[in-house]
Amino acid sequence: MSRSRLLSGLLLLALAPAAARGQDATQLTLDAAIGEIDATLQVENAERRIEQADDVRRQALAALRPTVALSATYTLRDEEIELDFGNPYLPLAPYLEAIHTVAPELPDPSPLLAPSEPQVVQYRHDIGASLAVDQSLYNARALPYIRQSQVAIRQAENSLEVLRFQLRGAVTQAYFAAVLQRRLIDVSERNVELARLALQRAQIAFEEDVGNRFEMNRARVELSSAERDLQNAQTGYDIARRNLAGLIGRTDIDFEVLPPPTLSTDLPTTDVEGRPDIEAYALQTELQEHRVAEARGQWFPTLFAHLQGNVQRATAFGGDNFSWFLQIGANWTVYDGGTRSALGHQRERDLVTTETQRADALATVETAIDAGVLEALTLQRQIESAHADVALARENVELTEAAVELGVATSLDTQLAREQLYLSELALATLDVNLQARLYELRRISGSDVGP
C-alpha cells in the first residue's frame, strides 16, 4: 500500500460519518419517548388523584341533598299488659230488657249487653318503624364548599398536566444527553480509524526501512488512547439510554436515539400563562376566593327542616298506627370569641400570598426565557466558530500529511494535527446538540408547541 493511498483513505475517513450501529435495535424518536410518559407510574398515580378529587366533590354535593333515614325496631317485653274496661251498659241490662219486653218493636239490647274484650296497653312482641327526612334549607357555606371541590378536580387535572410538563422536560434533557453521546461515538469512531491508519502507515514504513520502531510504538499508543475514548463514549451512551429508559418506564435499553428535527433559532412565541404550572397558581387563587366566601358564610344563620313519620301497632292509649310531624329550625352563632373573624383574615392573606406567588413565578419564567435566548444566541456564535475550527483542523491534517510526504514534518506533527481535529469535532458536536437541546427547552418553558 503506497503512502498516497494511505493519505487518501485518511482524509476520507476524517470527513465521512461513522458506520451505522445497532441495525437490529429499535429507533426511538424524541416524540415517541415523550409519548411514553403516559405509561409511567407517576402519571397513573396522578390520574387516580383526579378520581379522589371527584369523590370529594360528591361529598360536597351531599350538603344540598336531603338525608333520608329509615329505622325499625322490635321489642320483646316480659309480659303483655291488657286492660279490661268492662261494658258500661251492663248496669242497665234489667231496664233495657224490660223495655224490650214491653215494646218488642225496639232493637234487641242483647248486642249492647255482651261482655267487652280486654284492650292491649302493652304488647309483649312489639314492632315499629320510622322514616326521617332532613333537608338543609339555607347554608351560606354550602355553595362555596361545593365550588372548592369543583376547583379541586381541576387542580388534580392540572397537576397531571404539570407532571407531564415536568417529565417532558426531563425526558427531553435525557434524550439530548443520549444524542450527544451518540454523536461523540461517531467522532470517536472516526478518530479510531484515523489512528488505525496511522499505525498501518507506521508499520509499513518500518517494514520498508523508512521508519523506526519509535514512530510505530507512538502510533500504537495513539490507537490505544483513541479506543479508550471510544469505549468511554459508548459507556456514556449506555448510561444516557438507561437514564432515558428509567424516565419513560422502560426496563431495557434496546433502542437507538435519533437526532430530533432541527429547530429554527427564531424566538418562540411565548404563552407563559398557558403553562400548566402557571395555571396552577390561577386555580389556587380561585380556590382561595371560594375559601374566603366560605369563611364569610359562617356569619349567616343556617335553616333546616326535619320531617318524620312513625308506624307502630295501635294500643289502647296509642292512637293511630301512623303519625308524623314536621320541624323547621334555625341555627345562628352570634358570637364565637373571634374564631370566624380570624379565619376570614387568614384566608384573605392566603389569597394575597397566592396572587403574589403567581406574579413571582411569571417573572421567574420570563427571566429563564430571556436567559435561554441569550444562551442560544451564544451557542449559535460558538457553533459558527467551531465549524471554522473543524475546517482548519481538517486542512491542517491534510497539510501535515503532505509535509510528512515531503519530509519536512514528523509523525508527531501528524498526531498533534489529528488530536486537534478530534477535539474540534468533539466541541462542534457538543455545541450543536446543546443548541438544539436549548431550543427545544425554550419552546417548552415558553409554552410553545415543540416541532420542526
GROMACS .gro file of C-alpha atoms in nm:
model
  452
    1MET     CA    1   0.000   0.000   0.000
    2SER     CA    2   0.152   0.336  -0.106
    3ARG     CA    3   0.166   0.643   0.111
    4SER     CA    4  -0.060   0.834  -0.129
    5ARG     CA    5  -0.332   0.571  -0.092
    6LEU     CA    6  -0.298   0.584   0.285
    7LEU     CA    7  -0.328   0.961   0.278
    8SER     CA    8  -0.643   0.947   0.062
    9GLY     CA    9  -0.803   0.692   0.295
   10LEU     CA   10  -0.711   0.900   0.598
   11LEU     CA   11  -0.877   1.214   0.467
   12LEU     CA   12  -1.184   1.023   0.350
   13LEU     CA   13  -1.242   0.876   0.696
   14ALA     CA   14  -1.193   1.213   0.858
   15LEU     CA   15  -1.476   1.359   0.652
   16ALA     CA   16  -1.712   1.061   0.629
   17PRO     CA   17  -1.968   0.977   0.904
   18ALA     CA   18  -1.923   0.666   1.114
   19ALA     CA   19  -2.090   0.340   1.009
   20ALA     CA   20  -2.442   0.284   1.131
   21ARG     CA   21  -2.471   0.099   1.459
   22GLY     CA   22  -2.746  -0.105   1.615
   23GLN     CA   23  -2.916  -0.209   1.295
   24ASP     CA   24  -3.139  -0.450   1.489
   25ALA     CA   25  -3.226  -0.202   1.766
   26THR     CA   26  -3.550  -0.005   1.776
   27GLN     CA   27  -3.526   0.355   1.659
   28LEU     CA   28  -3.665   0.583   1.930
   29THR     CA   29  -3.755   0.940   1.836
   30LEU     CA   30  -3.800   1.226   2.079
   31ASP     CA   31  -4.175   1.243   2.012
   32ALA     CA   32  -4.206   0.869   2.075
   33ALA     CA   33  -4.011   0.899   2.401
   34ILE     CA   34  -4.236   1.184   2.518
   35GLY     CA   35  -4.540   0.980   2.413
   36GLU     CA   36  -4.441   0.701   2.651
   37ILE     CA   37  -4.470   0.933   2.952
   38ASP     CA   38  -4.839   0.847   2.996
   39ALA     CA   39  -4.748   0.485   3.067
   40THR     CA   40  -4.534   0.572   3.371
   41LEU     CA   41  -4.646   0.504   3.727
   42GLN     CA   42  -4.624   0.874   3.813
   43VAL     CA   43  -4.888   0.961   3.555
   44GLU     CA   44  -5.109   0.672   3.666
   45ASN     CA   45  -5.094   0.796   4.027
   46ALA     CA   46  -5.183   1.149   3.913
   47GLU     CA   47  -5.486   1.012   3.729
   48ARG     CA   48  -5.600   0.837   4.047
   49ARG     CA   49  -5.582   1.168   4.232
   50ILE     CA   50  -5.836   1.308   3.985
   51GLU     CA   51  -6.076   1.030   4.082
   52GLN     CA   52  -6.014   1.106   4.451
   53ALA     CA   53  -6.093   1.474   4.392
   54ASP     CA   54  -6.420   1.375   4.223
   55ASP     CA   55  -6.513   1.173   4.533
   56VAL     CA   56  -6.467   1.489   4.743
   57ARG     CA   57  -6.695   1.677   4.504
   58ARG     CA   58  -6.967   1.417   4.552
   59GLN     CA   59  -6.937   1.453   4.927
   60ALA     CA   60  -6.969   1.831   4.895
   61LEU     CA   61  -7.287   1.800   4.686
   62ALA     CA   62  -7.442   1.597   4.967
   63ALA     CA   63  -7.475   1.920   5.166
   64LEU     CA   64  -7.758   2.031   4.933
   65ARG     CA   65  -7.936   1.698   4.920
   66PRO     CA   66  -8.181   1.562   5.177
   67THR     CA   67  -8.080   1.296   5.425
   68VAL     CA   68  -8.329   1.010   5.449
   69ALA     CA   69  -8.307   0.767   5.740
   70LEU     CA   70  -8.525   0.461   5.787
   71SER     CA   71  -8.528   0.276   6.117
   72ALA     CA   72  -8.719  -0.024   6.250
   73THR     CA   73  -8.747  -0.171   6.600
   74TYR     CA   74  -8.855  -0.495   6.756
   75THR     CA   75  -8.924  -0.505   7.131
   76LEU     CA   76  -8.966  -0.815   7.346
   77ARG     CA   77  -9.114  -0.742   7.690
   78ASP     CA   78  -9.152  -0.972   7.989
   79GLU     CA   79  -9.533  -0.972   7.965
   80GLU     CA   80  -9.821  -0.834   7.776
   81ILE     CA   81 -10.042  -0.586   7.962
   82GLU     CA   82 -10.417  -0.581   7.898
   83LEU     CA   83 -10.682  -0.356   8.044
   84ASP     CA   84 -11.048  -0.467   8.080
   85PHE     CA   85 -11.269  -0.157   8.066
   86GLY     CA   86 -11.597  -0.355   8.120
   87ASN     CA   87 -11.932  -0.298   7.949
   88PRO     CA   88 -12.089   0.031   8.066
   89TYR     CA   89 -12.438  -0.096   7.959
   90LEU     CA   90 -12.444  -0.395   8.196
   91PRO     CA   91 -12.594  -0.198   8.489
   92LEU     CA   92 -12.880  -0.102   8.257
   93ALA     CA   93 -12.948  -0.458   8.149
   94PRO     CA   94 -13.270  -0.515   8.356
   95TYR     CA   95 -13.414  -0.185   8.241
   96LEU     CA   96 -13.333  -0.242   7.873
   97GLU     CA   97 -13.469  -0.593   7.879
   98ALA     CA   98 -13.792  -0.472   8.043
   99ILE     CA   99 -13.834  -0.204   7.781
  100HIS     CA  100 -13.776  -0.462   7.507
  101THR     CA  101 -14.041  -0.689   7.664
  102VAL     CA  102 -14.297  -0.410   7.670
  103ALA     CA  103 -14.203  -0.276   7.328
  104PRO     CA  104 -14.066  -0.563   7.122
  105GLU     CA  105 -14.054  -0.339   6.817
  106LEU     CA  106 -13.750  -0.166   6.966
  107PRO     CA  107 -13.399  -0.301   6.885
  108ASP     CA  108 -13.280  -0.601   7.080
  109PRO     CA  109 -13.043  -0.479   7.356
  110SER     CA  110 -12.856  -0.812   7.366
  111PRO     CA  111 -12.562  -0.696   7.148
  112LEU     CA  112 -12.509  -0.400   7.381
  113LEU     CA  113 -12.505  -0.624   7.684
  114ALA     CA  114 -12.234  -0.861   7.552
  115PRO     CA  115 -11.913  -0.874   7.762
  116SER     CA  116 -11.633  -0.640   7.628
  117GLU     CA  117 -11.290  -0.766   7.510
  118PRO     CA  118 -10.985  -0.658   7.710
  119GLN     CA  119 -10.773  -0.384   7.540
  120VAL     CA  120 -10.394  -0.423   7.499
  121VAL     CA  121 -10.194  -0.147   7.665
  122GLN     CA  122  -9.852  -0.301   7.608
  123TYR     CA  123  -9.767  -0.579   7.365
  124ARG     CA  124  -9.506  -0.833   7.457
  125HIS     CA  125  -9.393  -0.858   7.094
  126ASP     CA  126  -9.394  -0.505   6.960
  127ILE     CA  127  -9.266  -0.373   6.625
  128GLY     CA  128  -9.238  -0.023   6.483
  129ALA     CA  129  -9.072   0.179   6.207
  130SER     CA  130  -8.994   0.543   6.135
  131LEU     CA  131  -8.884   0.744   5.834
  132ALA     CA  132  -8.693   1.071   5.888
  133VAL     CA  133  -8.601   1.329   5.624
  134ASP     CA  134  -8.359   1.615   5.698
  135GLN     CA  135  -8.311   1.894   5.447
  136SER     CA  136  -8.087   2.198   5.464
  137LEU     CA  137  -8.291   2.500   5.358
  138TYR     CA  138  -8.015   2.760   5.370
  139ASN     CA  139  -7.641   2.732   5.439
  140ALA     CA  140  -7.416   3.012   5.321
  141ARG     CA  141  -7.109   2.784   5.337
  142ALA     CA  142  -7.252   2.509   5.116
  143LEU     CA  143  -7.208   2.666   4.773
  144PRO     CA  144  -6.851   2.793   4.835
  145TYR     CA  145  -6.758   2.448   4.963
  146ILE     CA  146  -6.902   2.282   4.653
  147ARG     CA  147  -6.715   2.525   4.431
  148GLN     CA  148  -6.395   2.443   4.619
  149SER     CA  149  -6.443   2.076   4.542
  150GLN     CA  150  -6.500   2.157   4.174
  151VAL     CA  151  -6.181   2.362   4.165
  152ALA     CA  152  -6.003   2.073   4.338
  153ILE     CA  153  -6.092   1.847   4.044
  154ARG     CA  154  -5.948   2.099   3.802
  155GLN     CA  155  -5.640   2.125   4.021
  156ALA     CA  156  -5.595   1.749   4.010
  157GLU     CA  157  -5.631   1.753   3.632
  158ASN     CA  158  -5.387   2.042   3.610
  159SER     CA  159  -5.144   1.857   3.840
  160LEU     CA  160  -5.142   1.579   3.583
  161GLU     CA  161  -5.053   1.831   3.314
  162VAL     CA  162  -4.783   1.982   3.537
  163LEU     CA  163  -4.637   1.635   3.584
  164ARG     CA  164  -4.641   1.576   3.209
  165PHE     CA  165  -4.482   1.917   3.156
  166GLN     CA  166  -4.201   1.837   3.400
  167LEU     CA  167  -4.149   1.485   3.268
  168ARG     CA  168  -4.141   1.624   2.918
  169GLY     CA  169  -3.853   1.850   3.017
  170ALA     CA  170  -3.670   1.569   3.194
  171VAL     CA  171  -3.719   1.328   2.902
  172THR     CA  172  -3.605   1.590   2.652
  173GLN     CA  173  -3.294   1.659   2.855
  174ALA     CA  174  -3.215   1.289   2.891
  175TYR     CA  175  -3.284   1.231   2.522
  176PHE     CA  176  -3.042   1.500   2.410
  177ALA     CA  177  -2.784   1.364   2.654
  178ALA     CA  178  -2.811   1.032   2.471
  179VAL     CA  179  -2.798   1.208   2.132
  180LEU     CA  180  -2.480   1.386   2.238
  181GLN     CA  181  -2.317   1.061   2.347
  182ARG     CA  182  -2.408   0.905   2.016
  183ARG     CA  183  -2.251   1.199   1.832
  184LEU     CA  184  -1.938   1.157   2.044
  185ILE     CA  185  -1.928   0.790   1.947
  186ASP     CA  186  -1.934   0.893   1.580
  187VAL     CA  187  -1.642   1.130   1.634
  188SER     CA  188  -1.452   0.874   1.842
  189GLU     CA  189  -1.500   0.602   1.581
  190ARG     CA  190  -1.356   0.829   1.313
  191ASN     CA  191  -1.066   0.908   1.542
  192VAL     CA  192  -1.003   0.535   1.597
  193GLU     CA  193  -1.000   0.475   1.223
  194LEU     CA  194  -0.756   0.760   1.174
  195ALA     CA  195  -0.531   0.621   1.446
  196ARG     CA  196  -0.553   0.273   1.297
  197LEU     CA  197  -0.450   0.404   0.955
  198ALA     CA  198  -0.163   0.592   1.114
  199LEU     CA  199  -0.046   0.271   1.279
  200GLN     CA  200  -0.069   0.084   0.949
  201ARG     CA  201   0.137   0.353   0.779
  202ALA     CA  202   0.398   0.344   1.056
  203GLN     CA  203   0.420  -0.034   1.030
  204ILE     CA  204   0.463  -0.017   0.652
  205ALA     CA  205   0.730   0.249   0.686
  206PHE     CA  206   0.913   0.039   0.946
  207GLU     CA  207   0.897  -0.267   0.724
  208GLU     CA  208   1.032  -0.067   0.429
  209ASP     CA  209   1.319   0.069   0.645
  210VAL     CA  210   1.199   0.427   0.604
  211GLY     CA  211   1.062   0.449   0.955
  212ASN     CA  212   1.164   0.349   1.305
  213ARG     CA  213   1.017   0.147   1.590
  214PHE     CA  214   0.967   0.458   1.800
  215GLU     CA  215   0.718   0.602   1.549
  216MET     CA  216   0.539   0.267   1.531
  217ASN     CA  217   0.511   0.246   1.912
  218ARG     CA  218   0.383   0.605   1.921
  219ALA     CA  219   0.112   0.509   1.671
  220ARG     CA  220   0.012   0.209   1.882
  221VAL     CA  221  -0.021   0.426   2.192
  222GLU     CA  222  -0.228   0.674   1.991
  223LEU     CA  223  -0.461   0.394   1.872
  224SER     CA  224  -0.498   0.260   2.225
  225SER     CA  225  -0.589   0.607   2.352
  226ALA     CA  226  -0.844   0.652   2.072
  227GLU     CA  227  -1.003   0.314   2.151
  228ARG     CA  228  -1.034   0.412   2.519
  229ASP     CA  229  -1.206   0.733   2.418
  230LEU     CA  230  -1.445   0.529   2.206
  231GLN     CA  231  -1.518   0.292   2.494
  232ASN     CA  232  -1.584   0.586   2.725
  233ALA     CA  233  -1.824   0.735   2.470
  234GLN     CA  234  -2.005   0.402   2.433
  235THR     CA  235  -2.032   0.366   2.811
  236GLY     CA  236  -2.168   0.720   2.836
  237TYR     CA  237  -2.423   0.636   2.565
  238ASP     CA  238  -2.537   0.327   2.755
  239ILE     CA  239  -2.572   0.529   3.077
  240ALA     CA  240  -2.766   0.803   2.895
  241ARG     CA  241  -3.002   0.545   2.744
  242ARG     CA  242  -3.057   0.384   3.085
  243ASN     CA  243  -3.146   0.722   3.233
  244LEU     CA  244  -3.388   0.785   2.946
  245ALA     CA  245  -3.540   0.437   2.978
  246GLY     CA  246  -3.598   0.491   3.350
  247LEU     CA  247  -3.786   0.815   3.285
  248ILE     CA  248  -4.022   0.663   3.027
  249GLY     CA  249  -4.079   0.340   3.222
  250ARG     CA  250  -3.869   0.104   3.010
  251THR     CA  251  -3.670  -0.181   3.159
  252ASP     CA  252  -3.428  -0.224   2.869
  253ILE     CA  253  -3.208  -0.004   2.651
  254ASP     CA  254  -3.257  -0.197   2.327
  255PHE     CA  255  -3.315   0.120   2.127
  256GLU     CA  256  -3.120   0.382   1.938
  257VAL     CA  257  -3.194   0.753   1.968
  258LEU     CA  258  -3.233   0.963   1.656
  259PRO     CA  259  -3.141   1.332   1.633
  260PRO     CA  260  -3.469   1.529   1.656
  261PRO     CA  261  -3.568   1.765   1.374
  262THR     CA  262  -3.355   2.078   1.377
  263LEU     CA  263  -3.540   2.377   1.518
  264SER     CA  264  -3.512   2.728   1.387
  265THR     CA  265  -3.327   2.979   1.602
  266ASP     CA  266  -3.619   3.221   1.565
  267LEU     CA  267  -3.752   3.330   1.902
  268PRO     CA  268  -4.063   3.132   2.003
  269THR     CA  269  -4.399   3.295   2.063
  270THR     CA  270  -4.445   3.287   2.436
  271ASP     CA  271  -4.763   3.170   2.604
  272VAL     CA  272  -4.632   3.157   2.958
  273GLU     CA  273  -4.970   3.199   3.122
  274GLY     CA  274  -5.089   2.886   2.940
  275ARG     CA  275  -4.824   2.672   3.108
  276PRO     CA  276  -4.981   2.420   3.348
  277ASP     CA  277  -4.759   2.522   3.638
  278ILE     CA  278  -4.865   2.887   3.596
  279GLU     CA  279  -5.227   2.776   3.555
  280ALA     CA  280  -5.188   2.603   3.891
  281TYR     CA  281  -5.148   2.943   4.059
  282ALA     CA  282  -5.463   3.072   3.889
  283LEU     CA  283  -5.657   2.770   4.015
  284GLN     CA  284  -5.513   2.817   4.363
  285THR     CA  285  -5.625   3.181   4.355
  286GLU     CA  286  -5.977   3.074   4.256
  287LEU     CA  287  -5.978   2.818   4.535
  288GLN     CA  288  -5.870   3.080   4.790
  289GLU     CA  289  -6.151   3.310   4.677
  290HIS     CA  290  -6.406   3.036   4.745
  291ARG     CA  291  -6.244   2.968   5.082
  292VAL     CA  292  -6.282   3.335   5.170
  293ALA     CA  293  -6.651   3.316   5.071
  294GLU     CA  294  -6.692   3.005   5.286
  295ALA     CA  295  -6.539   3.184   5.585
  296ARG     CA  296  -6.776   3.475   5.538
  297GLY     CA  297  -7.069   3.235   5.517
  298GLN     CA  298  -7.012   3.133   5.879
  299TRP     CA  299  -7.161   3.467   5.987
  300PHE     CA  300  -7.503   3.378   5.845
  301PRO     CA  301  -7.766   3.155   6.009
  302THR     CA  302  -7.848   2.810   5.878
  303LEU     CA  303  -8.203   2.687   5.821
  304PHE     CA  304  -8.312   2.325   5.819
  305ALA     CA  305  -8.626   2.112   5.804
  306HIS     CA  306  -8.695   1.778   5.970
  307LEU     CA  307  -8.986   1.554   5.866
  308GLN     CA  308  -9.053   1.227   6.045
  309GLY     CA  309  -9.320   0.961   6.008
  310ASN     CA  310  -9.375   0.674   6.255
  311VAL     CA  311  -9.558   0.342   6.210
  312GLN     CA  312  -9.643   0.129   6.513
  313ARG     CA  313  -9.906  -0.112   6.644
  314ALA     CA  314 -10.207   0.061   6.793
  315THR     CA  315 -10.273   0.018   7.170
  316ALA     CA  316 -10.549   0.125   7.397
  317PHE     CA  317 -10.386   0.464   7.451
  318GLY     CA  318 -10.163   0.482   7.139
  319GLY     CA  319 -10.391   0.634   6.880
  320ASP     CA  320 -10.345   0.564   6.508
  321ASN     CA  321 -10.093   0.327   6.362
  322PHE     CA  322  -9.928   0.610   6.165
  323SER     CA  323  -9.817   0.952   6.293
  324TRP     CA  324  -9.590   1.226   6.158
  325PHE     CA  325  -9.450   1.568   6.242
  326LEU     CA  326  -9.255   1.847   6.068
  327GLN     CA  327  -8.992   2.072   6.226
  328ILE     CA  328  -8.831   2.385   6.077
  329GLY     CA  329  -8.541   2.528   6.271
  330ALA     CA  330  -8.253   2.772   6.252
  331ASN     CA  331  -7.902   2.786   6.398
  332TRP     CA  332  -7.714   3.110   6.429
  333THR     CA  333  -7.386   3.151   6.608
  334VAL     CA  334  -7.397   3.510   6.724
  335TYR     CA  335  -7.057   3.518   6.897
  336ASP     CA  336  -6.775   3.266   6.886
  337GLY     CA  337  -6.493   3.452   7.055
  338GLY     CA  338  -6.345   3.583   6.727
  339THR     CA  339  -6.274   3.249   6.558
  340ARG     CA  340  -6.465   3.333   6.240
  341SER     CA  341  -6.304   3.674   6.210
  342ALA     CA  342  -5.953   3.530   6.249
  343LEU     CA  343  -6.025   3.258   5.994
  344GLY     CA  344  -6.155   3.512   5.744
  345HIS     CA  345  -5.845   3.733   5.780
  346GLN     CA  346  -5.619   3.431   5.744
  347ARG     CA  347  -5.782   3.319   5.421
  348GLU     CA  348  -5.773   3.670   5.278
  349ARG     CA  349  -5.399   3.681   5.346
  350ASP     CA  350  -5.361   3.341   5.180
  351LEU     CA  351  -5.537   3.481   4.873
  352VAL     CA  352  -5.295   3.775   4.853
  353THR     CA  353  -4.999   3.539   4.902
  354THR     CA  354  -5.113   3.315   4.617
  355GLU     CA  355  -5.151   3.611   4.382
  356THR     CA  356  -4.801   3.729   4.476
  357GLN     CA  357  -4.657   3.382   4.417
  358ARG     CA  358  -4.814   3.370   4.072
  359ALA     CA  359  -4.663   3.707   3.978
  360ASP     CA  360  -4.324   3.591   4.106
  361ALA     CA  361  -4.348   3.266   3.909
  362LEU     CA  362  -4.431   3.459   3.590
  363ALA     CA  363  -4.131   3.686   3.643
  364THR     CA  364  -3.907   3.383   3.704
  365VAL     CA  365  -4.021   3.215   3.383
  366GLU     CA  366  -3.971   3.531   3.181
  367THR     CA  367  -3.619   3.562   3.322
  368ALA     CA  368  -3.548   3.199   3.234
  369ILE     CA  369  -3.671   3.257   2.878
  370ASP     CA  370  -3.450   3.564   2.837
  371ALA     CA  371  -3.151   3.373   2.972
  372GLY     CA  372  -3.227   3.080   2.741
  373VAL     CA  373  -3.247   3.309   2.439
  374LEU     CA  374  -2.911   3.467   2.522
  375GLU     CA  375  -2.759   3.123   2.575
  376ALA     CA  376  -2.895   3.002   2.240
  377LEU     CA  377  -2.751   3.305   2.061
  378THR     CA  378  -2.417   3.248   2.231
  379LEU     CA  379  -2.417   2.882   2.132
  380GLN     CA  380  -2.502   2.976   1.775
  381ARG     CA  381  -2.199   3.207   1.756
  382GLN     CA  382  -1.980   2.940   1.913
  383ILE     CA  383  -2.101   2.684   1.658
  384GLU     CA  384  -2.004   2.914   1.372
  385SER     CA  385  -1.659   2.945   1.525
  386ALA     CA  386  -1.643   2.568   1.587
  387HIS     CA  387  -1.723   2.495   1.221
  388ALA     CA  388  -1.432   2.716   1.123
  389ASP     CA  389  -1.209   2.535   1.374
  390VAL     CA  390  -1.304   2.195   1.231
  391ALA     CA  391  -1.237   2.313   0.876
  392LEU     CA  392  -0.897   2.449   0.977
  393ALA     CA  393  -0.817   2.128   1.169
  394ARG     CA  394  -0.902   1.914   0.868
  395GLU     CA  395  -0.694   2.133   0.644
  396ASN     CA  396  -0.411   2.113   0.895
  397VAL     CA  397  -0.426   1.732   0.889
  398GLU     CA  398  -0.408   1.738   0.511
  399LEU     CA  399  -0.117   1.982   0.508
  400THR     CA  400   0.069   1.792   0.776
  401GLU     CA  401   0.029   1.464   0.592
  402ALA     CA  402   0.159   1.632   0.276
  403ALA     CA  403   0.451   1.774   0.472
  404VAL     CA  404   0.532   1.427   0.604
  405GLU     CA  405   0.542   1.306   0.245
  406LEU     CA  406   0.792   1.578   0.166
  407GLY     CA  407   0.998   1.501   0.476
  408VAL     CA  408   0.953   1.843   0.634
  409ALA     CA  409   0.721   1.720   0.915
  410THR     CA  410   0.726   1.433   1.159
  411SER     CA  411   0.467   1.181   1.268
  412LEU     CA  412   0.439   1.374   1.594
  413ASP     CA  413   0.316   1.673   1.395
  414THR     CA  414   0.059   1.447   1.231
  415GLN     CA  415  -0.054   1.316   1.568
  416LEU     CA  416  -0.099   1.668   1.702
  417ALA     CA  417  -0.297   1.764   1.393
  418ARG     CA  418  -0.527   1.463   1.435
  419GLU     CA  419  -0.578   1.542   1.805
  420GLN     CA  420  -0.675   1.897   1.714
  421LEU     CA  421  -0.924   1.763   1.460
  422TYR     CA  422  -1.066   1.518   1.715
  423LEU     CA  423  -1.105   1.785   1.984
  424SER     CA  424  -1.258   2.036   1.741
  425GLU     CA  425  -1.511   1.777   1.621
  426LEU     CA  426  -1.597   1.693   1.983
  427ALA     CA  427  -1.651   2.060   2.058
  428LEU     CA  428  -1.867   2.108   1.748
  429ALA     CA  429  -2.083   1.803   1.827
  430THR     CA  430  -2.130   1.919   2.187
  431LEU     CA  431  -2.222   2.274   2.087
  432ASP     CA  432  -2.457   2.157   1.813
  433VAL     CA  433  -2.650   1.918   2.039
  434ASN     CA  434  -2.656   2.169   2.326
  435LEU     CA  435  -2.803   2.435   2.097
  436GLN     CA  436  -3.083   2.206   1.982
  437ALA     CA  437  -3.148   2.099   2.340
  438ARG     CA  438  -3.169   2.464   2.444
  439LEU     CA  439  -3.407   2.548   2.157
  440TYR     CA  440  -3.639   2.260   2.249
  441GLU     CA  441  -3.626   2.366   2.613
  442LEU     CA  442  -3.702   2.727   2.516
  443ARG     CA  443  -4.017   2.618   2.336
  444ARG     CA  444  -4.120   2.410   2.633
  445ILE     CA  445  -4.072   2.678   2.900
  446SER     CA  446  -4.226   2.945   2.679
  447GLY     CA  447  -4.545   2.743   2.641
  448SER     CA  448  -4.498   2.696   2.265
  449ASP     CA  449  -4.555   2.369   2.085
  450VAL     CA  450  -4.239   2.179   2.008
  451GLY     CA  451  -4.199   2.098   1.643
  452PRO     CA  452  -3.962   2.125   1.349
   0.00000   0.00000   0.00000
